Structures are given as C-alpha cells and as structure tokens.
Coordinates of C-alpha atoms and ligand atoms in Angstrom, one line a residue:
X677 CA 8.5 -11.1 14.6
X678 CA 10.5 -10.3 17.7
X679 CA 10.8 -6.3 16.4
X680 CA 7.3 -5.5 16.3
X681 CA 5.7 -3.0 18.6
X682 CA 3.3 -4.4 20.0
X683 CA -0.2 -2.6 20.6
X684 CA 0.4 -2.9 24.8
X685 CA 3.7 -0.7 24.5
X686 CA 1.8 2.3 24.6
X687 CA 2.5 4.8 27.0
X688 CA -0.2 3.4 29.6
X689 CA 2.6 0.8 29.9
X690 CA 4.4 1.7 33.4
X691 CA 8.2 2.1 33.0
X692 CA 10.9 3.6 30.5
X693 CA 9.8 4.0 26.7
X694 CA 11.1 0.7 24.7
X695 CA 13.5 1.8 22.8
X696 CA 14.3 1.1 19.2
X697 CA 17.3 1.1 17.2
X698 CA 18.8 0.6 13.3
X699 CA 17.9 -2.0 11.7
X700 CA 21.8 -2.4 9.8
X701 CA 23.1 -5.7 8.0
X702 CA 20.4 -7.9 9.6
X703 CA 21.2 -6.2 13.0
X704 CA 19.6 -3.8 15.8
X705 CA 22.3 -1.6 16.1
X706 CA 22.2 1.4 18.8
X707 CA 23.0 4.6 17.1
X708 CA 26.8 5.7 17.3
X709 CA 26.3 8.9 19.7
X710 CA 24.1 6.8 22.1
X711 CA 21.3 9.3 21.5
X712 CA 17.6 8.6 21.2
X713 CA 14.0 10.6 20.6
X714 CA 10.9 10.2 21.4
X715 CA 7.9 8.9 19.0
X716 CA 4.5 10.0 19.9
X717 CA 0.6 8.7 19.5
X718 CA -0.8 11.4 18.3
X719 CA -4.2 9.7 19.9
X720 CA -2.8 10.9 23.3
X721 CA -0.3 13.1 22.9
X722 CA 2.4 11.4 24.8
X723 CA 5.5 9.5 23.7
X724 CA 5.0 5.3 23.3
X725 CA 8.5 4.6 22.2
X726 CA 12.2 5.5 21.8
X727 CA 14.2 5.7 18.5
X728 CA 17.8 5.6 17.5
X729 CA 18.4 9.6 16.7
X730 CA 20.5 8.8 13.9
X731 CA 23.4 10.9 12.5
X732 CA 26.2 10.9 9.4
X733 CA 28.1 7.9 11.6
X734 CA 24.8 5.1 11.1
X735 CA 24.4 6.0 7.8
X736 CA 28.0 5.2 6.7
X737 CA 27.7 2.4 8.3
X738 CA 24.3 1.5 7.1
X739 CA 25.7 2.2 3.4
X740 CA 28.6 -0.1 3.9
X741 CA 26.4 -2.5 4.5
X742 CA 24.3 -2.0 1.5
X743 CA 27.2 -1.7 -0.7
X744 CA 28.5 -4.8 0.5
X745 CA 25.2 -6.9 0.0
X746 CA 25.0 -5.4 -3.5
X747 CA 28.5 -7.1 -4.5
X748 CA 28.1 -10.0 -2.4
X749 CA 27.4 -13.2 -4.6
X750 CA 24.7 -13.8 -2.1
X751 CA 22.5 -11.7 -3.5
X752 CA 24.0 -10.5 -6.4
X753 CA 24.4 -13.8 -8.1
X754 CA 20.2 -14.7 -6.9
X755 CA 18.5 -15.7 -10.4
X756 CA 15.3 -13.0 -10.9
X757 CA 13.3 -16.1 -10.5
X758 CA 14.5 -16.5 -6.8
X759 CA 14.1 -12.9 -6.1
X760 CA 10.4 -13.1 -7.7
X761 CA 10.0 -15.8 -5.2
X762 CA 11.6 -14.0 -2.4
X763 CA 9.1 -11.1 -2.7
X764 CA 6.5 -13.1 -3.2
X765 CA 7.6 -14.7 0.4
X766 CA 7.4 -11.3 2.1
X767 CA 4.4 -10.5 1.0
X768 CA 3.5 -13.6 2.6
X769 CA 5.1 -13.0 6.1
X770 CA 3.5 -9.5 5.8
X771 CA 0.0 -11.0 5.5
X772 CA 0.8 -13.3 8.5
X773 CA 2.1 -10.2 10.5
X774 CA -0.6 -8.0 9.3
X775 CA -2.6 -7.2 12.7
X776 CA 0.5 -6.2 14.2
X777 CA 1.9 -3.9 11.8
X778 CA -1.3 -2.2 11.5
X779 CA -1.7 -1.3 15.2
X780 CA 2.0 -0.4 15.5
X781 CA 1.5 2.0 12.7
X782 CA -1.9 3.4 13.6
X783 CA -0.6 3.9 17.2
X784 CA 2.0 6.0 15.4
X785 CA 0.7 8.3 13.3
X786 CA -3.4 7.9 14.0
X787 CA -4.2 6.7 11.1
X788 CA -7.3 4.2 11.7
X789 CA -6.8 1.0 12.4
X790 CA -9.8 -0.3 10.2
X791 CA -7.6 1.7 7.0
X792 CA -4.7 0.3 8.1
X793 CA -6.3 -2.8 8.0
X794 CA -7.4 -2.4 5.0
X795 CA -4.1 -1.2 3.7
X796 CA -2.2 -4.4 4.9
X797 CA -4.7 -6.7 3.4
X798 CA -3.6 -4.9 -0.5
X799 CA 0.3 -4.3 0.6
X800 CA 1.1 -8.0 -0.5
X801 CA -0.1 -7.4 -3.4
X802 CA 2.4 -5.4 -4.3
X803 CA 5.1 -8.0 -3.3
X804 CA 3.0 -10.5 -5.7
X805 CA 3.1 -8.3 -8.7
X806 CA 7.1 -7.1 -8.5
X807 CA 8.0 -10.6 -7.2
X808 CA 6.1 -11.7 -10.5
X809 CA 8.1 -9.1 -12.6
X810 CA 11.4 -9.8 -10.8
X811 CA 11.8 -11.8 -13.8
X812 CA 10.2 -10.1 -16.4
X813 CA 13.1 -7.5 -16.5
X814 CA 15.9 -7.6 -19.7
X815 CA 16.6 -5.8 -22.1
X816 CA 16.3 -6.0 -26.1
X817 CA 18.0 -6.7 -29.2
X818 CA 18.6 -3.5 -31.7
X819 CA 19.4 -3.9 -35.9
X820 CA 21.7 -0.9 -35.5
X821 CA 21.2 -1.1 -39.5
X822 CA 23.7 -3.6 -39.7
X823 CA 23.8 -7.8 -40.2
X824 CA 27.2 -7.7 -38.9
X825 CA 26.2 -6.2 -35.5
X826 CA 24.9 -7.3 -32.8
X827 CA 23.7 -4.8 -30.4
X828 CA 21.7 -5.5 -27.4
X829 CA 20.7 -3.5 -23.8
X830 CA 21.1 -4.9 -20.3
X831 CA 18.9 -3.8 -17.5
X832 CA 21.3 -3.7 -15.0
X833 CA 20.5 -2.9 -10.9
X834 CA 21.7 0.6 -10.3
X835 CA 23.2 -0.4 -7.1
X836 CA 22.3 1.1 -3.0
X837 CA 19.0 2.9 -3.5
X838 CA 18.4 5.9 -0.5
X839 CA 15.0 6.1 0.8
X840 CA 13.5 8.7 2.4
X841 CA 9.8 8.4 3.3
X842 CA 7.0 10.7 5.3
X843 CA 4.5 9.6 8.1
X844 CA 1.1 9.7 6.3
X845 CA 1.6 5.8 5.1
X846 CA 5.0 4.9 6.2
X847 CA 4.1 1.3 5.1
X848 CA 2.4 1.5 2.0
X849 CA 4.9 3.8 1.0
X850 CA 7.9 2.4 1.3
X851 CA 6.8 -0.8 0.0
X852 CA 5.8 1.2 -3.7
X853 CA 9.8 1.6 -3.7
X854 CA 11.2 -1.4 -1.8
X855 CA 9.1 -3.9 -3.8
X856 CA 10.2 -2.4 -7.4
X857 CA 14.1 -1.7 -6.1
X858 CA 14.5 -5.3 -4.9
X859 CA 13.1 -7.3 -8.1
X860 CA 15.5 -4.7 -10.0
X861 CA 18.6 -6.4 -7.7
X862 CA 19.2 -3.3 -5.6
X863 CA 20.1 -2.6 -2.2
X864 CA 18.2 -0.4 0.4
X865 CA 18.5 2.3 3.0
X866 CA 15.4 3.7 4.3
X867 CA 15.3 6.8 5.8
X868 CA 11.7 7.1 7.7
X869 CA 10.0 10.1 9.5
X870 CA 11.3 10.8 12.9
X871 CA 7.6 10.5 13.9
X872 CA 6.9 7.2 12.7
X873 CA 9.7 4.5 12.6
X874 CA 8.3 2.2 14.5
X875 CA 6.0 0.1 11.5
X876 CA 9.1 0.0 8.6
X877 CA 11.3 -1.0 11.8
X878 CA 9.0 -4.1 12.4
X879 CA 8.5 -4.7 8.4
X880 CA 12.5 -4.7 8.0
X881 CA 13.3 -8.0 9.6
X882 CA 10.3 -9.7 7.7
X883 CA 12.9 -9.3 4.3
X884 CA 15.7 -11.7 6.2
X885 CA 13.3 -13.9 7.1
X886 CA 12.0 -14.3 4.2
X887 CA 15.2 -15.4 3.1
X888 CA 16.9 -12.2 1.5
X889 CA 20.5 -11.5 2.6
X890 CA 21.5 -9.4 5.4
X891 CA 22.1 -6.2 4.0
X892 CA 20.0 -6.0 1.6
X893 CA 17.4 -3.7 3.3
X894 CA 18.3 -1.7 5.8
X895 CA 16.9 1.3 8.3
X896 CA 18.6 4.4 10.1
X897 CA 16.1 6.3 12.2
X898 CA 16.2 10.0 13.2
X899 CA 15.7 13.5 11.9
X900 CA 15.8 14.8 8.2
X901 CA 18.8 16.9 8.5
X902 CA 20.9 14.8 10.7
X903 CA 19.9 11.0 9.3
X904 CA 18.5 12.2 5.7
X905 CA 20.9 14.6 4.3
X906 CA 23.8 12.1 5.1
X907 CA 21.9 9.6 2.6
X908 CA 21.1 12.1 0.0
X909 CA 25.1 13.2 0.1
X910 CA 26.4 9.9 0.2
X911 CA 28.3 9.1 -3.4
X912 CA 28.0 5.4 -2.7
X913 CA 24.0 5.5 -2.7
X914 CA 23.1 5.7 -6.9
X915 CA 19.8 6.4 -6.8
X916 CA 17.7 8.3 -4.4
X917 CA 13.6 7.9 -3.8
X918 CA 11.2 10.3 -1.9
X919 CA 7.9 10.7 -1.0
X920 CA 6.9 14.0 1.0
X921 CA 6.8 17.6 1.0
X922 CA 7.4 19.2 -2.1
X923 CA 10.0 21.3 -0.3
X924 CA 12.1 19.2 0.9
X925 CA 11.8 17.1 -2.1
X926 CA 13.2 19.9 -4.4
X927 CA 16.1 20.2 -1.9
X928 CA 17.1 16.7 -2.2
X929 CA 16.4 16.7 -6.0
X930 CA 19.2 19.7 -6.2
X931 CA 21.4 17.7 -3.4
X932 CA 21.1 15.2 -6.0
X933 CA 21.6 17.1 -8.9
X934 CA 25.1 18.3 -7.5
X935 CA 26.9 14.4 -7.7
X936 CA 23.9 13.7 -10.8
X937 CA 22.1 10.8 -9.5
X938 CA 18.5 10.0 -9.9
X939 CA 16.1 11.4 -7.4
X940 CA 12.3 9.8 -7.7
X941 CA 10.3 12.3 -6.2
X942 CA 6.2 11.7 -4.7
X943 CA 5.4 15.3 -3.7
X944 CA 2.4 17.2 -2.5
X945 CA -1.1 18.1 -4.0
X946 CA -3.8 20.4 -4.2
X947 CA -6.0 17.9 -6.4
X948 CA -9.6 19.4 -7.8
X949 CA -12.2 17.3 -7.8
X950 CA -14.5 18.6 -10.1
X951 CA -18.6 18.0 -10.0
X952 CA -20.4 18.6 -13.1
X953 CA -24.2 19.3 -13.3
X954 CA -25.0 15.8 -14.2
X955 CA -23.2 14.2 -11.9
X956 CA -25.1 12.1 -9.3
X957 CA -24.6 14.4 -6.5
X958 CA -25.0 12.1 -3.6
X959 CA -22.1 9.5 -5.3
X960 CA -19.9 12.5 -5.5
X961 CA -20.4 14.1 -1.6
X962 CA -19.4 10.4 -1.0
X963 CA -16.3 10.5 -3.0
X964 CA -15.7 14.5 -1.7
X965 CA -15.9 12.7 1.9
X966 CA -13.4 10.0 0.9
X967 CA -11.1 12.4 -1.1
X968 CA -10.5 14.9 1.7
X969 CA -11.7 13.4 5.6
X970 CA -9.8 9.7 4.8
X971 CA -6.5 9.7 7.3
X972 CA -7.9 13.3 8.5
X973 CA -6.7 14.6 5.0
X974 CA -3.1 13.8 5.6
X975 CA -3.0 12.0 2.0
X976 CA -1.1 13.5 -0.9
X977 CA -4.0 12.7 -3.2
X978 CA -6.3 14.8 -0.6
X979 CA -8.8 16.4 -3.1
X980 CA -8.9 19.2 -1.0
X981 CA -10.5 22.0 -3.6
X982 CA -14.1 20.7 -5.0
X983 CA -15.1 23.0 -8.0
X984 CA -18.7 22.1 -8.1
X985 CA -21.3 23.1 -10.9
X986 CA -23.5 26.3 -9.9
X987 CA -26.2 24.4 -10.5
X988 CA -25.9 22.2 -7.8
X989 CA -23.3 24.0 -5.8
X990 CA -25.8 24.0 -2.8
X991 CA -27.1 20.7 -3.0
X992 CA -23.6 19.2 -2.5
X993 CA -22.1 21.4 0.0
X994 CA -25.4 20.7 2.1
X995 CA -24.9 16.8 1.5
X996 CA -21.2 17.1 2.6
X997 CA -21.8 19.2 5.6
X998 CA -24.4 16.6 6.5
X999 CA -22.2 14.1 6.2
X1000 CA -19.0 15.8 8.2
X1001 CA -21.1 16.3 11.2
X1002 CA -22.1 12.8 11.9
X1003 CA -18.3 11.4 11.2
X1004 CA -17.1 10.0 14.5
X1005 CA -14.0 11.1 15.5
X1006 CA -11.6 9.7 18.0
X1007 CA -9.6 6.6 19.2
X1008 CA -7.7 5.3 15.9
X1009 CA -7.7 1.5 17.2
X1010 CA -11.4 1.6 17.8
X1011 CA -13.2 0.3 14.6
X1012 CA -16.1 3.1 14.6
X1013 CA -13.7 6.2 14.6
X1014 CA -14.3 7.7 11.0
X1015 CA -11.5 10.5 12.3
X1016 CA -8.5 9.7 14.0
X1017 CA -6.1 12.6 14.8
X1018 CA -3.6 14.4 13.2
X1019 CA -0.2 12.6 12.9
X1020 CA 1.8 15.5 15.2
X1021 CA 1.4 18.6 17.0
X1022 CA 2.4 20.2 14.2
X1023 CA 0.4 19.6 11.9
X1024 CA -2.6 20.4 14.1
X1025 CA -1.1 24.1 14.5
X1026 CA -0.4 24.1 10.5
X1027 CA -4.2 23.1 10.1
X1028 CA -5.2 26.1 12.3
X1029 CA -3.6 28.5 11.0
X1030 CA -4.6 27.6 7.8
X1031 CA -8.3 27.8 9.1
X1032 CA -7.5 31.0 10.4
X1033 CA -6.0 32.4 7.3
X1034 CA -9.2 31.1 4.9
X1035 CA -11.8 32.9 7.6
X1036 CA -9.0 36.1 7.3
X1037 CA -9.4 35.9 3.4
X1038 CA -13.4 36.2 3.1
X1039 CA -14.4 32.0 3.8
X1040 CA -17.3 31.2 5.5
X1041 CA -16.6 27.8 7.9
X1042 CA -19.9 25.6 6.3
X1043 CA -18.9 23.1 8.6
X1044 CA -16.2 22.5 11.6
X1045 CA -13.1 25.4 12.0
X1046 CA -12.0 23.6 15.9
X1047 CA -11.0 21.2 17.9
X1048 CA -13.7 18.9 18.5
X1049 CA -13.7 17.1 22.3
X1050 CA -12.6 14.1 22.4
X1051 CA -11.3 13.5 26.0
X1052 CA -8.4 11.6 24.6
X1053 CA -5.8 15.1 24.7
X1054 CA -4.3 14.3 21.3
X1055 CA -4.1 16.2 18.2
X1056 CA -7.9 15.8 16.5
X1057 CA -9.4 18.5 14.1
X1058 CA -12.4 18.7 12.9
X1059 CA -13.8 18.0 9.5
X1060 CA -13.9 21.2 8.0
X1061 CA -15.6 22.5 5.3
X1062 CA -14.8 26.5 3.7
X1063 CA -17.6 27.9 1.3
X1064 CA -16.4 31.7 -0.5
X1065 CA -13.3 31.0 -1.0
X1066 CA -11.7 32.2 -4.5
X1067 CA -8.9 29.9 -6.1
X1068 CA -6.0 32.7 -5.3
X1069 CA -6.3 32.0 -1.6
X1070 CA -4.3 30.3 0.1
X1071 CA -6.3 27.7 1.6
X1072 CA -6.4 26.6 -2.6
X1073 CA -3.3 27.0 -3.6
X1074 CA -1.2 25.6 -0.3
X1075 CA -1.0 22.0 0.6
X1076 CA -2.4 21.7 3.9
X1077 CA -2.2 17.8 5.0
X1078 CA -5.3 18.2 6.8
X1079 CA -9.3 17.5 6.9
X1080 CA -10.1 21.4 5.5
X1081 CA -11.5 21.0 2.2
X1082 CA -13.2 24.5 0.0
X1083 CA -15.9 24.3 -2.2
X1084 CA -15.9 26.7 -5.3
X1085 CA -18.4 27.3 -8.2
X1086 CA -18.1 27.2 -11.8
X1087 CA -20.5 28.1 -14.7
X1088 CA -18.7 26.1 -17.6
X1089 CA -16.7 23.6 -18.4
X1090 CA -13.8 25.4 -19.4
X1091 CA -14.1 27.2 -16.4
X1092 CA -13.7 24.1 -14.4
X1093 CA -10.7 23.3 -16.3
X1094 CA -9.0 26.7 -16.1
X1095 CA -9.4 26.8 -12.3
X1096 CA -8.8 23.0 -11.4
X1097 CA -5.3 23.4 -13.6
X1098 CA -4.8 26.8 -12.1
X1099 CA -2.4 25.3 -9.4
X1100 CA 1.2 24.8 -9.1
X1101 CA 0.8 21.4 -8.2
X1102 CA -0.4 18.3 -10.3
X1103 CA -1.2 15.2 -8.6
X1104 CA -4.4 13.8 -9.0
X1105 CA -8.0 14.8 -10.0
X1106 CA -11.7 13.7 -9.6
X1107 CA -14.6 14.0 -12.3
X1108 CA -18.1 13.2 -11.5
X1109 CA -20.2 13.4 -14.8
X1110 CA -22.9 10.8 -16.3
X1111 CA -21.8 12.1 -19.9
X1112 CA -19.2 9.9 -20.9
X1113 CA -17.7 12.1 -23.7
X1114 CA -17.4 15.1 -21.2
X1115 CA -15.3 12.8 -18.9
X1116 CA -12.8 12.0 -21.8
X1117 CA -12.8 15.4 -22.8
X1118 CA -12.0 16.2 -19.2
X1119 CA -9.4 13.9 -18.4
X1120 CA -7.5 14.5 -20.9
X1121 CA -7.4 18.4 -20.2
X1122 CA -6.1 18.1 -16.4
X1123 CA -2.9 18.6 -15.5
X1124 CA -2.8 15.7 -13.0
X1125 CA -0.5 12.8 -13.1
X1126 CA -3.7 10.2 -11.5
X1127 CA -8.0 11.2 -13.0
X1128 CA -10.2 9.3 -11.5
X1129 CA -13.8 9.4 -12.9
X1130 CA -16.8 8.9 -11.1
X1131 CA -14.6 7.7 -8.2
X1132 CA -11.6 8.7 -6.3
X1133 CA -8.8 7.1 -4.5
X1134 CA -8.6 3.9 -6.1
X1135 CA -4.6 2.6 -6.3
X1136 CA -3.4 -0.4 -7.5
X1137 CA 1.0 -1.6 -7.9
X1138 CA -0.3 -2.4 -11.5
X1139 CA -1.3 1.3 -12.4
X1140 CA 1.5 3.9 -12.5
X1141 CA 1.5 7.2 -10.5
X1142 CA 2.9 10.3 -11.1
X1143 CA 3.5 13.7 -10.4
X1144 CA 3.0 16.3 -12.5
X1145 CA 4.6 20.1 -12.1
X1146 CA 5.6 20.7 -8.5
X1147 CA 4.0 17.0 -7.2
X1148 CA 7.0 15.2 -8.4
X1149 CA 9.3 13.6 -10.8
X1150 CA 9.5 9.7 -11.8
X1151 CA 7.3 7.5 -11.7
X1152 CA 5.8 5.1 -9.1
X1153 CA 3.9 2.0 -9.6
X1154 CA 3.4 -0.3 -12.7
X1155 CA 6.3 -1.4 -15.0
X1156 CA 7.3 1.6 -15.7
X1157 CA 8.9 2.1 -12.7
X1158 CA 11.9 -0.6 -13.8
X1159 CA 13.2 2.2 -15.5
X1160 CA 13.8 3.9 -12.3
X1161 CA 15.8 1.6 -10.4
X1162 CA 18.2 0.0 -13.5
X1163 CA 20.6 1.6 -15.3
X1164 CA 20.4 0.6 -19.5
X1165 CA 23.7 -0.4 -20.8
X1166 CA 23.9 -0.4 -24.7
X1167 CA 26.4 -3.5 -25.9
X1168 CA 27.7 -3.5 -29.2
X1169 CA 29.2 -6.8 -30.8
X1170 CA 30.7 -7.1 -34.3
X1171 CA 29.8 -10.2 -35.9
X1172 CA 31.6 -10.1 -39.1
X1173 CA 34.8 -12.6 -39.8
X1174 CA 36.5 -9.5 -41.5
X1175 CA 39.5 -8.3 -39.4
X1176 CA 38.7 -4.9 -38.0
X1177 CA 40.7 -2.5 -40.8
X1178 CA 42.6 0.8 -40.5
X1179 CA 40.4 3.4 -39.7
X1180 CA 42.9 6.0 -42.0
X1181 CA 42.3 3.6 -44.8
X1182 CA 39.6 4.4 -47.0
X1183 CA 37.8 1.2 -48.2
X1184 CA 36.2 1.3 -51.5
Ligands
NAI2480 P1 9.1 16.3 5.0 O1 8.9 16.3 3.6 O2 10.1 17.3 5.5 O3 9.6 14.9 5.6 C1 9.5 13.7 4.8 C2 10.8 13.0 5.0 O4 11.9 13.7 4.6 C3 11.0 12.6 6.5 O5 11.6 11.3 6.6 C4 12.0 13.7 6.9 O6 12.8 13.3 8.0 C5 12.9 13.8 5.7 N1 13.7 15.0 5.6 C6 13.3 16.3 6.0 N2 14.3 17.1 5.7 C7 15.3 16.4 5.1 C8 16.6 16.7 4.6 N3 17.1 18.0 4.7 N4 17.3 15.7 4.1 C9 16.8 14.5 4.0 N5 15.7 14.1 4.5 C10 14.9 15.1 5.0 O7 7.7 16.5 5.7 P2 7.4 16.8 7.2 O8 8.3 17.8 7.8 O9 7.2 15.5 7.9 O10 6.0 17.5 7.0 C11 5.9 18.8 6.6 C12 4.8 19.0 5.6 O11 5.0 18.3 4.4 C13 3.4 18.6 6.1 O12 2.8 19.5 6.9 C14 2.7 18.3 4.9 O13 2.1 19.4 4.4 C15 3.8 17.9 3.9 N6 3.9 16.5 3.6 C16 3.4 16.0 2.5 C17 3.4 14.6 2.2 C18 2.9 14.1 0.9 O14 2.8 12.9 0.7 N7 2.4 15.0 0.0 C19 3.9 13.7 3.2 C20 4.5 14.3 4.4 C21 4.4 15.6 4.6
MG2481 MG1 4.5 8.8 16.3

C-alpha cells in the first residue's frame, strides 16, 4: 500500500509536508492549478501533510473518468457474482492494511486509535455483506392482469455516484456508500473533508488492487465550495450521497433538486436518550458516557440531551460526573486516552461558545466548561456536563459535535416523549427501562430514524439507518439501500400471437 500515510509522517518528521494528491482513473494526479493545503493533527495542532486543493478542473476530469469506467465493458460487463467477490477482496486488503489506516486516520482527525481500531476490525464487514448482496440484486415479474403480458423490472446501476463525506469517520463513512454503490455497478467520486483526506486517500488504491478497474473509484481533495459544489453541479454524476452538516446537506439537496437527481442525505442530531425510573442507573450513566464523550462527541448519533426521570435525576448526573472526571484525555495513538481532541480548531471555538451560551442561558457546568491541560497544544475540551438547562435553549436544540452533553428532568412518560420529540432533528434515541412494554411503547413514539433500548451506539451494514426531519433523507445500511443506488426500469412484453390491431378500431 504505497499511498498510505504512514504514522512517522507526522510533523515531528524534519522537512517539507508530504504531499498528497487525486486519486483519478487508478492515478495520483497533482491538482490542475498546482495548489495544495495543509491537513492538520488536531493532537498537536500543526500541519502533518499536504493535499491536492482541488477545483472545477479535477473534478471534470475525475468525472470523465468515472463515466468512462461506468461504460467500459471492464466493469460494466463484470457478472454481480465477480463484483460480490471483488468486495469481498477489499474487505480483505482492508483487514490486512488495518493498523495503517487506523493511525493515518486517528492522526487526522484525533479520533482514538483503540476506536479506530475497533472500527477497522467491523469495516470489512460491510464489504462481506454488499459483496454477498452484489448478487442478490434483480428485479421481479408483475401479472399486469394480463396472460398475454409479460412485464418485469430491472435494477439497473444508476451510473457515476458523487460523494461527499465529513471528518468525524471519514472511513467508516464512506465505506456505508462505496460498498452499497459498487455491488449496485456504479461508479465513484468521493469528495472528502479538507481536514481529513488522508485515510480514504490510502483506502482508494486498496479497490484496484483488489482487482476493480481503474476508474471505478475515484478521489478529488480540497474544500467544499471549490472541490464539492463542482460534483454536486456536475450533470454527468446521477446520484449524489452525503453525510454531514444538516446545512450544507439541504444546500446540496436543492443543488440537486435544480437538474432532479437523487441526493442521499446523513445529517445532524440532537438525539434524547431518555432514562426512566426503573432503569438500572449505573448501565445507563455507562451508555450516557458512550452516547456523548465517544470521538469527544463529534458523532452524529451523539446523544447529547439526557431526559432523565426526577426520581433519579441526581443519582445519575452524580454517576456521570464521576465518571467524566476520571476519563483520560490526551494523545489519540496512545491506547489509555479515553479523550482525544477535537478534529479542528474550529470546532473547539464552536464548543466554547456553545459552553458559553448554556452558562449565559441559566446552566450550571456539573462537570468540565474548559480546556483541560494536556501539554500536547492541540485542540482538547473537556467532558462537559450542563444541569438547568430547559429544552428551548440552545445548547438542546443546536447540534454541537462536541463532548457537552445536558441533563433535564421529567415527571411522566409523556413528558419524556413530548420533550425528547420536541426537536427539529430526528436521528437516533436511547431508552433505558426494565419494563419491557414501556420500551415498546416508547419506541415506537420517537421521532428517530435509529432507538436503541437499554443500549446505545450499536451499528451493523445489516441494519438500516435513517434520518428523520432535518437528520436526513434516504436511507443507509441494510438492503434497502439498493433502492438508492439503481434506477427501476418497468419492461413490458406482449406475449400474444395476435397481430397488434388498430387502435381506432373498436374490437368486440
Ligand atoms: P460540512 O457539512 O460543511 O462538511 C461536510 C462535507 O461537505 C465536507 O467534505 C465539505 O468539504 C463538504 N462541503 C461543504 N460545503 C460544500 C458545498 N458547498 N458543496 C459541496 N460540498 C461541500 O461540515 P463541516 O464544515 O466540516 O463542519 C461544520 C459543522 O457540521 C460541524 O461543526 C458539525 O456540527 C457539523 N457536522 C456534522 C456531521 C454529522 O455527521 N452530523 C459531520 C460533520 C460536521
Ligand atoms: Mg487533519
């Protein structure tokens, strides 16, 4: 895997930044106007690497290449059984280059390196199951109330898919659409964050050697509006896939609207988990830990408002209080850090002033409200925890990607409901109850596209995910997804040996 990053290129490494470019038609290829930025561990603060700054120019070019592989009997004549096996290859290569994709993307965005880890061990998985349902895919046979016609659906490949992906997970990710688009027959071009290119950049080469044509996946690096909005306006890309903020995903959804393609959208959250009085409160601090201080909060599915039961209110915020002070935070790559920083400078500032606003609105910090010191000069916050809060603030009601999590009380069930759907987004949820009946009940009353009970956080490529209201559109995940990356063509075949009549002549 010449392409990876390796852990030494950090920026302790004496010398220029190594610098990175597209990843086009089974090529590196420098971006068009020679220009390059810089990608930064968040750890230290300092930049590690270089990366093509892409603009309208690589895209087109990156397009033309997915087009071309799309047509190209190379890949377009591969039997679904090959392309099962194909994935299933990749998934392979992945496991064999996991320890180097999971530095090179902890050292990018500071997620841990035990997580990422763990999150490389389960990404073949998903190569497994869509290489397995490459194919699985057709379509079916319909009466059309007649025995003289035979009508029947193909599930065709919709063609170049555009990819646009954040940094919380670059991997993970972008594999939940590349493994699904490729056992449909598509094409790719993946867009990733400007501040973390460097993982899908050293997964991308992994598909050619696997055996998939050039072409077939491909990467342009740089900003949003300069490398991203050329994708989303490009009339040759059919079908367009994102996973981010929920406002930039509604701008690409109406870019996409205007030439009416498909745009899959994976949004934001502000997921409730909600604690019942009979819950078993030291299982559910665990799972509030989990929901909200995993990847320092910069998870979609961050359960970052617990409604907890007035009953035991101060029981749990004790317990998770308890709990945030003794998390270890620092170094990312060292395999005791509970806390690793947050991905960019930006998104430390967002976090403050988001502390700042819940302490401006009446919140009292239970835990946390700084930067803690680490030594290491990079951008760490700690766990925080806000008691007081009402659900009208904004601490609830924005997404704020970071380890700030508030607690609120309820005195009924329907209480818990009306406030935990009292959101415009729709994510996920958590319920932690012993009474099994209540947890039904519950479920099925949230507004969330993902409920986990008595857990949180699970995900698996079998189970579908989905956004509800503002946290997306489409589906991710499962089968279901097939229907996202084929188009359905309806065939209709007269079997009759009658010639076809005039249509002006009435038959009796
Ligand atoms: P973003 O949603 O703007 O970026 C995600 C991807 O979209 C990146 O690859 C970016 O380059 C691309 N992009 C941005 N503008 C674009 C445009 N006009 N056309 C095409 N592509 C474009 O998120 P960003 O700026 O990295 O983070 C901002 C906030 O979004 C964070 O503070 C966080 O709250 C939220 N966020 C939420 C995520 C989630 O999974 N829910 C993931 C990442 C960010
Ligand atoms: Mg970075």
């Amino acid at each position: 895997m010449s392409t990876a990053v390796s852990a030494a290129a950090t920026d302790t490494a004496a010398g220029p930044l190594r610098r990175h470019d597209h990843y086009i038609g089974g090529e590196h290829v420098p971006p068009a106007d020679g220009q390059y930025l810089p990608s930064v561990n968040p750890t230290t603060g300092k930049a590690w690497y270089e990366t093509a700054r892409g603009t309208a120019a690589d895209v087109d070019r990156a397009v033309t290449a997915a087009t071309r592989a799309f047509t190209d009997p190379s890949w377009r004549r591969v039997s679904q059984t090959r392309r099962g096996a194909l994935l299933r290859r990749v998934g392979e290569l992945i496991g064999e280059n996991a320890e180097e994709l999971a530095h090179t993307e902890s050292t990018d965005n500071g997620k841990l390196l035990r997580e990422m880890r763990a999150q490389l061990a389960a990404l073949p998985e998903y190569f497994h199951y869509y290489g397995g349902l490459a194919d699985k895919i057709h379509g079916e046979t319909i009466p059309a109330n007649s025995v003289e016609i035979l009508n029947y659906t193909l599930r065709e490949p919709v063609g170049v898919v555009g990819a646009i992906t954040p940094w919380n997970s670059p991997l993970l990710l972008t594999t939940a659409k590349l493994a699904p688009a490729l056992a449909c027959g598509n094409t790719m071009v993946i867009k990733p964050s400007e501040y973390t290119s460097a993982s899908m950049l050293a997964l991308a080469p992994l598909f050619e050697e696997a055996g998939f044509p050039p072409g077939v996946v491909n990467v342009v690096t740089g900003y949003g509006p300069e490398a991203g909005a050329p994708l989303v306006d490009d009339p040759r890309v059919e079908k367009l896939s994102f996973t981010g903020s929920t406002a930039t995903g509604s701008w690409i959804s109406e870019r996409a609207g205007r030439r009416l393609v498909r745009a899959g959208l994976e949004l934001g959250g502000k997921s409730p988990q909600i604690i019942f009085a009979d819950a078993d409160v030291e299982s559910a601090a665990n799972g509030v830990i989990a929901g909200i201080f995993a990847a320092a909060g910069q998870t979609c599915i961050a359960g970052s408002r617990v409604l907890a039961h007035r009953s035991i209110y101060d029981e749990l915020v004790a317990r998770v209080v308890e709990r945030a002070g003794t998390i270890r935070i620092g170094d990312p790559l060292d395999p005791a850090t509970e806390l690793g920083p947050l991905a960019t400078p930006a998104q430390l500032a967002k976090v403050e002033e988001y502390v700042a606003a819940g302490r401006a609105e009446g919140g009292t910090v239970a835990y946390g409200g700084g930067r803690p010191d680490t030594g290491l000069g990079g951008f760490f916050h700690q766990p925080t925890v806000f008691t007081e809060l009402g659900n009208d603030t904004r601490v609830c009601r924005e997404e704020i990607f970071g380890p700030v999590v508030a607690v609120i009380s309820f005195d009924d069930d329907a209480e818990a409901i009306r406030i935990a759907n009292n959101t415009s987004y729709g994510l996920a949820a958590g319920i932690w109850t012993k009474d099994l009946s209540r947890a039904h009940r519950t479920a099925a009353a949230l507004d969330a596209g993902t409920v986990w009970v008595n857990m949180y956080r699970a995900m698996s490529p079998m189970s579908p995910r989905s956004g509800f209201k503002t946290s997306g559109l489409g589906v991710e995940h499962g089968t279901e997804v097939v229907h996202e990356y084929t188009r359905l063509k309806s065939v209709w075949v007269n079997t009759s040996d009658e010639p076809a009549g005039d249509p002006f002549v009435m038959r009796s």
